[in-house]
Coordinates of C-alpha atoms in Angstrom, one line a residue:
Chain S
X1 CA -122.8 -1.3 43.6
X2 CA -124.3 -5.7 43.2
X3 CA -120.7 -5.4 41.9
X4 CA -119.3 -4.8 44.9
X5 CA -121.3 -6.6 46.7
X6 CA -120.1 -9.8 45.5
X7 CA -116.7 -8.7 46.1
X8 CA -117.1 -8.3 49.1
X9 CA -115.8 -11.3 50.7
X10 CA -112.1 -10.0 49.1
X11 CA -112.4 -6.7 50.8
X12 CA -112.9 -8.9 54.0
X13 CA -109.2 -10.4 52.9
X14 CA -108.0 -6.7 52.5
X15 CA -110.0 -6.2 55.5
X16 CA -107.7 -9.0 57.5
X17 CA -104.9 -8.5 56.1
X18 CA -104.7 -4.5 57.2
X19 CA -105.7 -6.3 60.9
X20 CA -102.4 -8.3 60.8
X21 CA -100.3 -5.4 59.6
X22 CA -101.6 -2.9 62.6
X23 CA -101.0 -5.7 64.6
X24 CA -97.5 -5.1 63.6
X25 CA -96.7 -2.0 64.0
X26 CA -98.2 -1.9 67.3
X27 CA -96.5 -4.8 68.6
X28 CA -93.6 -3.2 66.5
X29 CA -93.9 0.3 68.3
X30 CA -94.1 -1.5 72.0
X31 CA -91.0 -4.5 71.1
X32 CA -88.0 -2.3 69.5
X33 CA -86.5 -0.1 71.8
X34 CA -86.9 3.8 72.2
X35 CA -83.3 4.6 71.2
X36 CA -83.4 1.6 68.6
X37 CA -81.5 3.4 65.0
X38 CA -80.6 7.4 67.3
X39 CA -77.2 6.9 65.4
X40 CA -77.3 3.7 63.6
X41 CA -78.4 0.9 63.2
X42 CA -78.1 -0.9 67.1
X43 CA -80.3 0.5 70.2
X44 CA -78.5 4.2 71.3
X45 CA -78.6 4.0 74.8
X46 CA -76.9 0.6 74.3
X47 CA -73.7 3.5 74.3
X48 CA -74.1 4.6 77.4
X49 CA -74.6 1.3 79.5
X50 CA -71.7 -0.1 78.0
X51 CA -69.7 3.4 78.6
X52 CA -70.8 2.5 82.7
X53 CA -68.8 -0.1 82.5
X54 CA -65.8 -0.2 84.6
X55 CA -62.8 -0.6 83.1
X56 CA -60.5 -3.6 83.2
X57 CA -57.2 -2.6 81.4
X58 CA -55.1 -0.2 83.1
X59 CA -53.2 1.0 79.4
X60 CA -49.7 1.0 79.1
X61 CA -48.7 4.0 80.4
X62 CA -49.9 2.9 83.9
X63 CA -47.9 0.4 84.1
X64 CA -44.8 2.1 83.0
X65 CA -45.2 4.8 85.6
X66 CA -44.2 2.0 88.6
X67 CA -42.4 -0.8 86.3
X68 CA -40.0 2.0 84.8
X69 CA -37.0 -0.9 84.8
X70 CA -38.5 -3.6 82.6
X71 CA -40.1 -0.6 80.4
X72 CA -36.4 0.3 79.6
X73 CA -35.8 -2.7 79.2
X74 CA -38.5 -3.6 76.6
X75 CA -38.4 -0.5 74.9
X76 CA -35.1 -1.4 73.9
X77 CA -35.9 -4.9 72.6
X78 CA -38.2 -7.7 69.7
X79 CA -41.4 -6.9 72.0
X80 CA -41.5 -2.7 72.3
X81 CA -44.5 -2.1 70.2
X82 CA -46.6 -5.3 72.2
X83 CA -48.4 -4.1 74.9
X84 CA -48.3 -4.8 78.8
X85 CA -51.6 -6.2 78.9
X86 CA -51.6 -8.2 75.6
X87 CA -49.9 -11.1 78.1
X88 CA -50.3 -9.8 81.3
X89 CA -53.9 -9.3 80.9
X90 CA -56.6 -6.8 81.4
X91 CA -55.4 -5.6 85.1
X92 CA -56.7 -2.0 85.8
X93 CA -57.5 -3.6 89.1
X94 CA -53.7 -3.9 90.7
X95 CA -53.2 -0.4 88.8
X96 CA -56.4 0.6 90.8
X97 CA -55.1 -1.6 94.2
X98 CA -51.4 -2.9 93.6
X99 CA -51.0 -4.0 97.0
X100 CA -53.6 -6.1 97.4
X101 CA -54.3 -7.8 93.6
X102 CA -51.0 -9.7 92.2
X103 CA -51.6 -10.5 89.1
X104 CA -50.0 -14.3 87.6
X105 CA -47.1 -14.9 86.4
X106 CA -48.3 -15.8 83.1
X107 CA -46.6 -19.2 81.4
X108 CA -44.5 -19.0 78.7
X109 CA -44.3 -21.7 77.4
X110 CA -48.3 -21.6 75.9
X111 CA -48.8 -18.0 75.7
X112 CA -45.3 -18.0 73.4
X113 CA -46.4 -20.5 71.4
X114 CA -49.7 -18.2 71.1
X115 CA -47.8 -16.2 68.7
X116 CA -44.5 -18.7 68.1
X117 CA -45.7 -21.4 66.3
X118 CA -44.4 -21.9 62.7
X119 CA -47.8 -21.3 60.6
X120 CA -47.5 -20.7 56.7
X121 CA -50.4 -17.9 57.0
X122 CA -46.9 -16.0 59.0
X123 CA -45.1 -14.0 57.0
X124 CA -41.7 -15.5 57.4
X125 CA -39.6 -12.9 58.3
X126 CA -41.3 -13.6 62.0
X127 CA -39.9 -16.0 64.2
X128 CA -41.6 -18.8 64.7
X129 CA -40.7 -22.3 66.2
X130 CA -42.6 -26.1 66.7
X131 CA -42.3 -25.6 70.6
X132 CA -41.8 -29.6 71.3
X133 CA -38.8 -29.7 69.1
X134 CA -37.4 -26.1 69.8
X135 CA -37.8 -26.7 74.0
X136 CA -39.1 -29.6 74.5
X137 CA -41.4 -28.5 77.1
X138 CA -39.2 -26.3 78.7
X139 CA -41.0 -22.5 79.8
X140 CA -40.0 -20.6 76.5
X141 CA -38.5 -18.0 80.2
X142 CA -35.9 -20.6 80.5
X143 CA -33.7 -19.1 78.0
X144 CA -35.3 -15.4 76.9
X145 CA -36.2 -12.1 79.0
X146 CA -39.5 -12.0 77.1
X147 CA -39.6 -7.3 77.9
X148 CA -37.0 -8.6 75.3
X149 CA -36.7 -12.0 73.5
X150 CA -33.7 -12.2 71.3
X151 CA -30.9 -14.5 73.2
X152 CA -27.7 -12.2 73.0
X153 CA -29.1 -9.2 73.8
X154 CA -27.7 -7.2 76.7
X155 CA -30.9 -8.3 78.4
X156 CA -30.8 -12.0 78.2
X157 CA -28.8 -12.2 81.9
X158 CA -32.8 -11.2 82.3
X159 CA -34.5 -14.6 82.2
X160 CA -35.2 -16.2 84.6
X161 CA -36.5 -12.7 86.4
X162 CA -38.9 -12.1 82.8
X163 CA -42.3 -10.8 84.1
X164 CA -43.5 -8.1 85.5
X165 CA -42.5 -8.5 89.3
Chain P
X1 CA -55.4 -31.8 62.9
X2 CA -57.8 -34.0 62.2
X3 CA -59.6 -33.6 59.0
X4 CA -57.6 -31.0 57.3
X5 CA -55.4 -32.0 54.4
X6 CA -52.7 -29.1 53.6
X7 CA -52.6 -25.5 55.1
X8 CA -56.6 -24.2 56.7
X9 CA -56.6 -20.8 57.4
X10 CA -57.8 -20.9 61.1
X11 CA -61.9 -19.4 59.9
X12 CA -62.6 -22.7 57.1
X13 CA -61.3 -25.0 59.5
X14 CA -64.9 -26.0 60.9
X15 CA -68.1 -25.6 58.4
X16 CA -70.5 -23.4 60.0
X17 CA -73.2 -24.1 57.8
X18 CA -74.2 -27.2 58.6
X19 CA -76.8 -29.9 56.3
X20 CA -79.7 -27.7 57.8
X21 CA -79.0 -24.8 54.8
X22 CA -78.2 -27.6 52.0
X23 CA -82.0 -28.9 53.4
X24 CA -83.5 -25.0 53.3
X25 CA -82.5 -24.0 49.8
X26 CA -84.5 -27.8 48.7
X27 CA -86.9 -27.0 50.5
X28 CA -87.6 -23.8 49.1
X29 CA -87.1 -25.1 45.7
X30 CA -90.0 -27.2 46.1
X31 CA -92.3 -24.7 47.1
X32 CA -91.2 -23.0 43.8
X33 CA -91.1 -26.1 41.5
X34 CA -94.6 -26.6 43.0
X35 CA -96.0 -23.5 42.5
X36 CA -94.5 -23.4 39.5
X37 CA -96.5 -26.5 38.3
X38 CA -99.7 -25.3 39.5
X39 CA -99.1 -21.9 37.4
X40 CA -98.8 -24.7 34.4
X41 CA -102.8 -24.5 34.2
X42 CA -104.0 -21.5 35.8
X43 CA -102.3 -19.1 34.1
X44 CA -100.7 -21.6 31.0
X45 CA -104.1 -23.2 30.2
X46 CA -102.6 -27.3 30.8
X47 CA -105.2 -28.9 30.7
X48 CA -103.7 -31.9 31.3
X49 CA -102.3 -31.2 35.0
X50 CA -105.6 -30.4 36.2
X51 CA -105.7 -33.1 38.8
X52 CA -102.1 -32.0 40.0
X53 CA -103.6 -28.1 40.2
X54 CA -104.8 -27.9 43.9
X55 CA -102.6 -30.4 45.2
X56 CA -99.7 -28.5 44.2
X57 CA -101.0 -25.9 46.4
X58 CA -101.2 -27.3 49.5
X59 CA -97.6 -29.3 48.5
X60 CA -96.0 -26.1 48.0
X61 CA -98.0 -24.4 51.3
X62 CA -96.5 -27.3 53.0
X63 CA -93.0 -27.3 52.7
X64 CA -93.3 -23.0 52.1
X65 CA -94.5 -23.3 56.3
X66 CA -91.4 -25.7 57.4
X67 CA -88.9 -23.7 55.5
X68 CA -87.4 -21.8 57.6
X69 CA -87.4 -24.1 60.1
X70 CA -83.7 -25.2 59.2
X71 CA -83.0 -22.2 59.2
X72 CA -84.1 -21.0 62.7
X73 CA -82.5 -24.5 63.8
X74 CA -79.2 -23.4 62.7
X75 CA -79.2 -19.7 64.2
X76 CA -80.9 -20.5 67.5
X77 CA -82.8 -17.7 69.3
X78 CA -85.4 -18.5 67.2
X79 CA -87.7 -15.5 70.1
X80 CA -85.5 -13.4 67.7
X81 CA -86.3 -14.3 64.4
X82 CA -89.0 -11.5 64.3
X83 CA -86.7 -9.1 64.9
X84 CA -85.9 -8.9 60.9
X85 CA -89.2 -7.9 60.5
X86 CA -89.5 -5.9 63.5
X87 CA -86.2 -4.1 62.5
X88 CA -84.6 -4.9 59.3
X89 CA -81.5 -4.1 58.0
X90 CA -82.5 -2.7 53.9
X91 CA -78.5 -3.8 52.9
X92 CA -79.2 -7.4 53.8
X93 CA -80.0 -9.6 50.8
X94 CA -81.0 -12.0 53.8
X95 CA -83.2 -9.8 56.5
X96 CA -85.2 -8.2 53.2
X97 CA -86.0 -11.9 52.1
X98 CA -87.5 -12.1 55.7
X99 CA -90.5 -9.4 53.6
X100 CA -90.0 -11.5 50.7
X101 CA -91.4 -15.2 52.2
X102 CA -93.9 -13.4 53.8
X103 CA -95.0 -11.7 50.9
X104 CA -95.5 -15.5 49.4
X105 CA -96.7 -17.0 51.8
X106 CA -100.0 -15.1 52.7
X107 CA -100.1 -12.6 49.0
X108 CA -99.5 -15.1 47.3
X109 CA -100.0 -18.8 48.7
X110 CA -103.5 -18.5 51.5
X111 CA -104.3 -16.4 49.0
X112 CA -104.6 -18.1 46.3
X113 CA -105.6 -21.4 48.0
X114 CA -108.7 -19.3 49.3
X115 CA -109.2 -17.8 46.2
X116 CA -110.0 -21.6 44.9
X117 CA -111.5 -23.6 47.7
X118 CA -113.8 -20.7 48.8
X119 CA -116.7 -22.1 46.8
X120 CA -115.6 -25.1 49.0
X121 CA -115.3 -23.6 52.2
X122 CA -118.7 -22.0 51.9
X123 CA -120.3 -25.1 51.2
X124 CA -118.8 -26.5 53.5
X125 CA -119.5 -24.3 56.2
X126 CA -122.5 -25.2 55.6
X127 CA -123.1 -29.2 55.5
X128 CA -119.9 -30.4 58.2
X129 CA -120.3 -30.4 62.0
X130 CA -118.7 -30.1 65.3
X131 CA -115.1 -28.1 65.3
X132 CA -114.5 -28.8 61.4
X133 CA -117.7 -26.1 61.3
X134 CA -116.0 -23.6 63.2
X135 CA -113.2 -23.4 61.6
X136 CA -114.8 -24.2 58.0
X137 CA -116.7 -20.6 59.1
X138 CA -113.8 -18.7 60.6
X139 CA -111.9 -19.3 57.1
X140 CA -114.7 -18.5 54.9
X141 CA -114.6 -15.2 56.3
X142 CA -118.5 -14.6 57.7
X143 CA -118.9 -14.5 53.6
X144 CA -121.4 -16.9 52.1
X145 CA -121.1 -15.3 48.5
X146 CA -121.1 -18.0 45.8
X147 CA -122.9 -16.8 43.3
X148 CA -121.8 -16.9 40.0
X149 CA -120.5 -13.4 39.7
X150 CA -118.8 -14.0 42.5
X151 CA -117.2 -16.4 42.0
X152 CA -115.9 -15.6 38.3
X153 CA -114.0 -12.1 40.1
X154 CA -112.4 -14.9 42.1
X155 CA -112.2 -16.6 38.7
X156 CA -110.4 -13.8 38.0
X157 CA -108.3 -12.5 40.5
X158 CA -107.0 -15.5 41.1
X159 CA -105.9 -15.6 38.2
X160 CA -104.1 -11.8 38.8
X161 CA -102.2 -13.5 41.7
X162 CA -101.1 -16.6 40.3
X163 CA -99.3 -13.7 37.8
X164 CA -97.8 -12.6 40.1
X165 CA -97.1 -15.9 42.0
X166 CA -94.5 -16.3 39.1
X167 CA -92.5 -13.8 39.5
X168 CA -92.2 -14.1 43.1
X169 CA -92.4 -18.0 43.0
X170 CA -88.6 -16.5 41.0
X171 CA -87.9 -14.2 43.4
X172 CA -88.0 -16.5 46.0
X173 CA -86.1 -19.2 44.7
X174 CA -83.5 -16.6 42.2
X175 CA -82.6 -15.1 46.3
X176 CA -81.9 -18.4 47.5
X177 CA -79.3 -18.6 45.0
X178 CA -78.6 -14.8 44.2
X179 CA -77.7 -15.3 48.7
X180 CA -74.3 -17.8 47.2
X181 CA -74.1 -16.6 44.1
X182 CA -72.6 -13.1 45.0
X183 CA -70.3 -13.7 47.5
X184 CA -67.4 -13.0 45.5
X185 CA -64.9 -13.7 48.7
X186 CA -65.7 -17.8 47.8
X187 CA -65.5 -18.7 43.7
X188 CA -67.2 -22.1 44.1
X189 CA -70.3 -19.9 44.9
X190 CA -69.8 -16.9 43.4
X191 CA -71.3 -16.6 39.6
X192 CA -74.4 -15.4 38.2
X193 CA -75.8 -17.7 37.3
X194 CA -76.3 -19.2 40.3
X195 CA -79.5 -17.9 40.8
X196 CA -80.9 -19.2 37.2
X197 CA -79.5 -22.9 37.7
X198 CA -81.1 -22.7 41.2
X199 CA -84.2 -21.6 39.3
X200 CA -84.6 -24.4 37.6
X201 CA -83.2 -26.6 39.9
X202 CA -86.1 -26.3 42.3
X203 CA -89.1 -26.1 39.0
X204 CA -87.3 -29.6 38.4
X205 CA -87.8 -30.8 42.0
X206 CA -91.4 -29.2 42.5
X207 CA -92.6 -30.6 39.4
X208 CA -91.6 -33.9 40.3
X209 CA -92.5 -33.9 44.1
X210 CA -95.3 -32.7 42.7
X211 CA -95.9 -35.8 40.4
X212 CA -94.7 -38.6 42.6
X213 CA -97.3 -37.2 46.0
X214 CA -99.9 -37.2 43.3
X215 CA -99.4 -41.0 42.4
X216 CA -99.2 -41.8 45.5
X217 CA -102.4 -40.4 47.0
X218 CA -104.1 -41.4 43.9
X219 CA -102.5 -44.8 44.9
X220 CA -103.7 -44.8 48.8
X221 CA -107.0 -43.2 47.6
X222 CA -107.1 -46.9 45.7
X223 CA -108.3 -44.4 42.4
X224 CA -107.1 -44.6 38.5
X225 CA -103.5 -42.3 37.9
X226 CA -104.4 -39.1 35.2
X227 CA -101.7 -40.8 32.3
X228 CA -102.5 -37.9 30.4
X229 CA -102.1 -35.2 33.7
X230 CA -98.2 -37.5 34.3
X231 CA -97.3 -37.9 31.0
X232 CA -98.0 -33.9 30.4
X233 CA -95.9 -33.2 34.2
X234 CA -93.2 -35.7 32.8
X235 CA -93.0 -34.2 29.9
X236 CA -92.2 -30.7 31.5
X237 CA -90.6 -32.0 33.5
X238 CA -87.8 -33.7 30.8
X239 CA -87.7 -30.0 29.3
X240 CA -86.8 -27.8 32.4
X241 CA -84.4 -30.9 33.6
X242 CA -83.0 -31.0 30.2
X243 CA -82.6 -26.3 30.3
X244 CA -81.3 -27.1 33.8
X245 CA -78.4 -29.7 33.2
X246 CA -77.8 -27.3 29.6
X247 CA -77.5 -24.4 32.8
X248 CA -75.2 -26.3 35.2
X249 CA -72.9 -27.5 32.1
X250 CA -72.7 -24.3 30.9
X251 CA -71.9 -23.2 34.3
X252 CA -68.7 -25.8 34.4
X253 CA -68.0 -24.9 30.6
X254 CA -67.5 -21.4 31.8
X255 CA -65.6 -22.1 34.8
X256 CA -63.1 -24.9 32.5
X257 CA -62.0 -21.9 30.4
X258 CA -61.6 -19.1 32.8
X259 CA -59.6 -22.2 35.1
X260 CA -59.2 -18.7 37.2
X261 CA -56.1 -19.3 40.5
X262 CA -59.4 -21.4 41.9
X263 CA -59.1 -23.5 39.2
X264 CA -56.9 -26.8 39.9
X265 CA -58.0 -26.8 43.3
X266 CA -61.4 -26.7 43.0
X267 CA -60.8 -29.6 40.5
X268 CA -59.0 -31.7 42.1
X269 CA -62.2 -31.1 45.1
X270 CA -64.1 -32.1 42.7
X271 CA -62.3 -34.6 41.3
X272 CA -61.7 -36.1 45.8
X273 CA -64.5 -35.1 48.2
X274 CA -67.0 -34.3 45.9
X275 CA -66.6 -36.7 43.8
X276 CA -69.2 -39.5 44.8
X277 CA -71.9 -36.4 45.8
X278 CA -71.0 -34.8 42.2
X279 CA -70.0 -36.7 39.5
X280 CA -71.4 -40.1 40.9
X281 CA -74.8 -38.9 42.5
X282 CA -75.5 -35.5 40.6
X283 CA -74.7 -35.8 37.6
X284 CA -74.7 -39.8 36.6
X285 CA -77.1 -41.0 39.3
X286 CA -79.7 -38.0 39.1
X287 CA -79.2 -36.4 35.6
X288 CA -78.2 -38.5 33.1
X289 CA -80.1 -41.9 33.7
X290 CA -83.5 -40.2 34.5
X291 CA -83.0 -37.6 31.3
X292 CA -82.3 -40.2 29.7
X293 CA -85.7 -42.6 31.2
X294 CA -87.4 -39.5 30.6
X295 CA -86.2 -38.8 27.0
X296 CA -87.2 -43.3 25.7
X297 CA -90.4 -42.2 26.9
X298 CA -90.9 -39.1 24.5
X299 CA -89.6 -40.9 21.9
X300 CA -91.5 -44.9 22.6
X301 CA -95.0 -45.5 23.0
X302 CA -94.5 -47.4 26.5
X303 CA -97.2 -49.3 28.0
X304 CA -98.8 -47.5 31.1
X305 CA -97.4 -49.5 33.5
X306 CA -93.6 -48.9 32.3
X307 CA -94.5 -44.7 31.8
X308 CA -96.0 -45.5 35.4
X309 CA -92.1 -46.9 36.6
X310 CA -89.7 -44.7 35.0
X311 CA -91.4 -42.0 36.4
X312 CA -91.2 -43.0 39.6
X313 CA -87.9 -44.0 39.3
X314 CA -86.8 -40.8 37.4
X315 CA -88.7 -38.7 39.7
X316 CA -87.0 -39.8 43.0
X317 CA -83.1 -40.6 41.3
X318 CA -84.6 -36.4 40.1
X319 CA -85.0 -35.0 44.0
X320 CA -81.9 -36.3 45.6
X321 CA -80.2 -35.1 42.2
X322 CA -81.3 -31.5 42.6
X323 CA -80.6 -32.5 47.4
X324 CA -77.5 -33.7 46.2
X325 CA -76.7 -30.1 43.8
X326 CA -77.3 -28.6 46.7
X327 CA -75.2 -30.1 48.5
X328 CA -72.0 -29.6 46.6
X329 CA -72.8 -26.4 46.5
X330 CA -73.2 -25.4 50.3
X331 CA -71.2 -27.6 52.2
X332 CA -69.2 -27.8 48.6
X333 CA -68.2 -24.3 49.6
X334 CA -67.3 -24.8 52.7
X335 CA -64.5 -27.7 52.0
X336 CA -62.1 -25.8 50.5
X337 CA -58.8 -23.1 51.9
X338 CA -58.9 -19.8 50.0
X339 CA -56.0 -20.4 50.3
X340 CA -55.7 -23.0 47.4
X341 CA -53.5 -24.7 49.5
X342 CA -56.1 -26.8 51.5
X343 CA -59.6 -28.8 52.0
X344 CA -61.6 -29.6 55.6
X345 CA -63.7 -32.2 55.9
X346 CA -67.7 -31.9 56.9
X347 CA -68.6 -34.5 59.5
X348 CA -72.1 -34.7 59.9
X349 CA -73.5 -34.7 63.4
X350 CA -76.4 -37.8 64.0
X351 CA -78.4 -36.2 67.5
X352 CA -77.1 -32.4 67.8
X353 CA -79.9 -29.7 66.7
X354 CA -77.9 -29.1 63.7
X355 CA -77.8 -33.1 62.9
X356 CA -79.0 -36.1 60.7
X357 CA -82.2 -36.7 62.5
X358 CA -83.4 -33.7 62.4
X359 CA -82.4 -32.9 58.9
X360 CA -84.4 -36.4 58.3
X361 CA -87.3 -35.3 60.2
X362 CA -87.5 -31.4 58.8
X363 CA -88.1 -33.3 55.3
X364 CA -90.7 -35.7 56.5
X365 CA -92.6 -32.9 58.5
X366 CA -93.7 -30.9 55.0
X367 CA -95.7 -34.3 54.8
X368 CA -97.5 -34.2 58.2
X369 CA -98.3 -30.3 57.2
X370 CA -99.8 -32.1 53.7
X371 CA -101.5 -34.6 55.4
X372 CA -103.4 -31.9 57.2
X373 CA -103.9 -29.3 55.2
X374 CA -105.4 -32.4 52.1
X375 CA -108.7 -33.1 55.5
X376 CA -109.1 -29.8 55.8
X377 CA -108.7 -29.0 52.1
X378 CA -109.7 -31.9 50.1
X379 CA -108.0 -31.3 47.1
X380 CA -110.4 -33.5 45.0
X381 CA -113.9 -33.1 43.9
X382 CA -116.6 -33.7 47.1
X383 CA -118.9 -36.2 45.9
X384 CA -121.1 -35.3 49.0
X385 CA -121.3 -31.7 48.5
X386 CA -124.1 -29.9 47.0
X387 CA -125.5 -26.6 46.2
X388 CA -128.6 -26.3 48.2
X389 CA -127.4 -23.7 50.1
X390 CA -125.3 -22.0 47.6
X391 CA -125.9 -18.2 46.8
X392 CA -126.7 -15.5 49.7

């Protein structure tokens, strides 16, 4: 028994550890959200909260219900695979109330350069230019129809009318 | 683009791991090295280094307390940092490290220091006055048993804790090397030798730091430096530095001989952007010069004053070399493009959250912690203490 008595201080130190561990467990139970780990390493309730956010994108099909003329041009052009809202931005508000929410026309000199500025990382087959050298700062829609951008296609004549109506 | 040569992928242009991430492995390395020096006396019974035993433990604790600060400053959101403990991601090496850190801090360092100082803590709690008396009373955990049997038990348990501490110190610092070495996407880092190189350079830097601190503190106390102790430390530092240098050269030879697709790029980087920090600072000034100096002290019987000067110079150069090694690993690994046809530049800020001033502050901060620890737990024998009140 005297051995235990002589090691008493070690039990006190061990007791501190146990106490610290218990405090950790209590704090953990308090601060970790209840739904944490429900589906994975995140707060399960976050899914419902995110789903409750208002929808911002209308989707291509919604745009094409009204803008049939543009959809026809685009379907035959090089941008057929590009979604409307990739260039025009999220427009669910416009789709819900087309009369009072009118989208702003994108600045083609900035927008087109985002994808078509020359870069060694892009495939050689992808159309790319040095914008300053190529157009001298003029908006791309001066010559290109953004919905069917290859010059010489049937729709180039519409170039000036360019964006969403 | 300013600072960019050739082609960089967009996410490679800016360096995200700054000088603070250089500082982090440097500081944890000092911790591991200082602890290994302490274990020389405790486990391997190298009696000559005994005067540095307690100072080494306190140095390790002071630097370990500062070790997470560079990471917290780098990441921001300090209040989120406990989440690493509350909801750890078992597949993340970084997340698991939080537990390694806590284990090393509490179960190894704090416990070992407490056991080693317990006799003095009890006596101080009885003989000091005012606030210090209260602090020592709390530290004694209400036990005043410092009988022979009780201290013998402390000694045995302390030995076991140190024994467990050695692999823990290796785990602590080996992990830092592992974090880099396991990144297969980066050819500058990806190497199984990385954890081993990190451990040995950590041991050298920690031993050098404790040696310098011991010499400085002894000088400040106007006491005589125990030359047998410093000579022994320098000898161990020399041998471990040879192993460290050999491992780094082995890694280099392996890279040169393997010469994989990244070699031309990395070779160019070492000869241009990293020339000063790697070739000049790390290899020539920080490694070859101290190795030659320490070799001379091992071969020639030099007078005491010459040996002291050589040890101070070598120790300082070794610290610079190990810091340069961390710099070359962390910053070097971000300077080149995975396309292997471009390089970027690291421009260190001065007064930002991750700038030079913060880095200097974090390097000095452990010395303040050490000063406070030395005030609280003086590592040298206290002549005023008497055993009158000993025992229950």
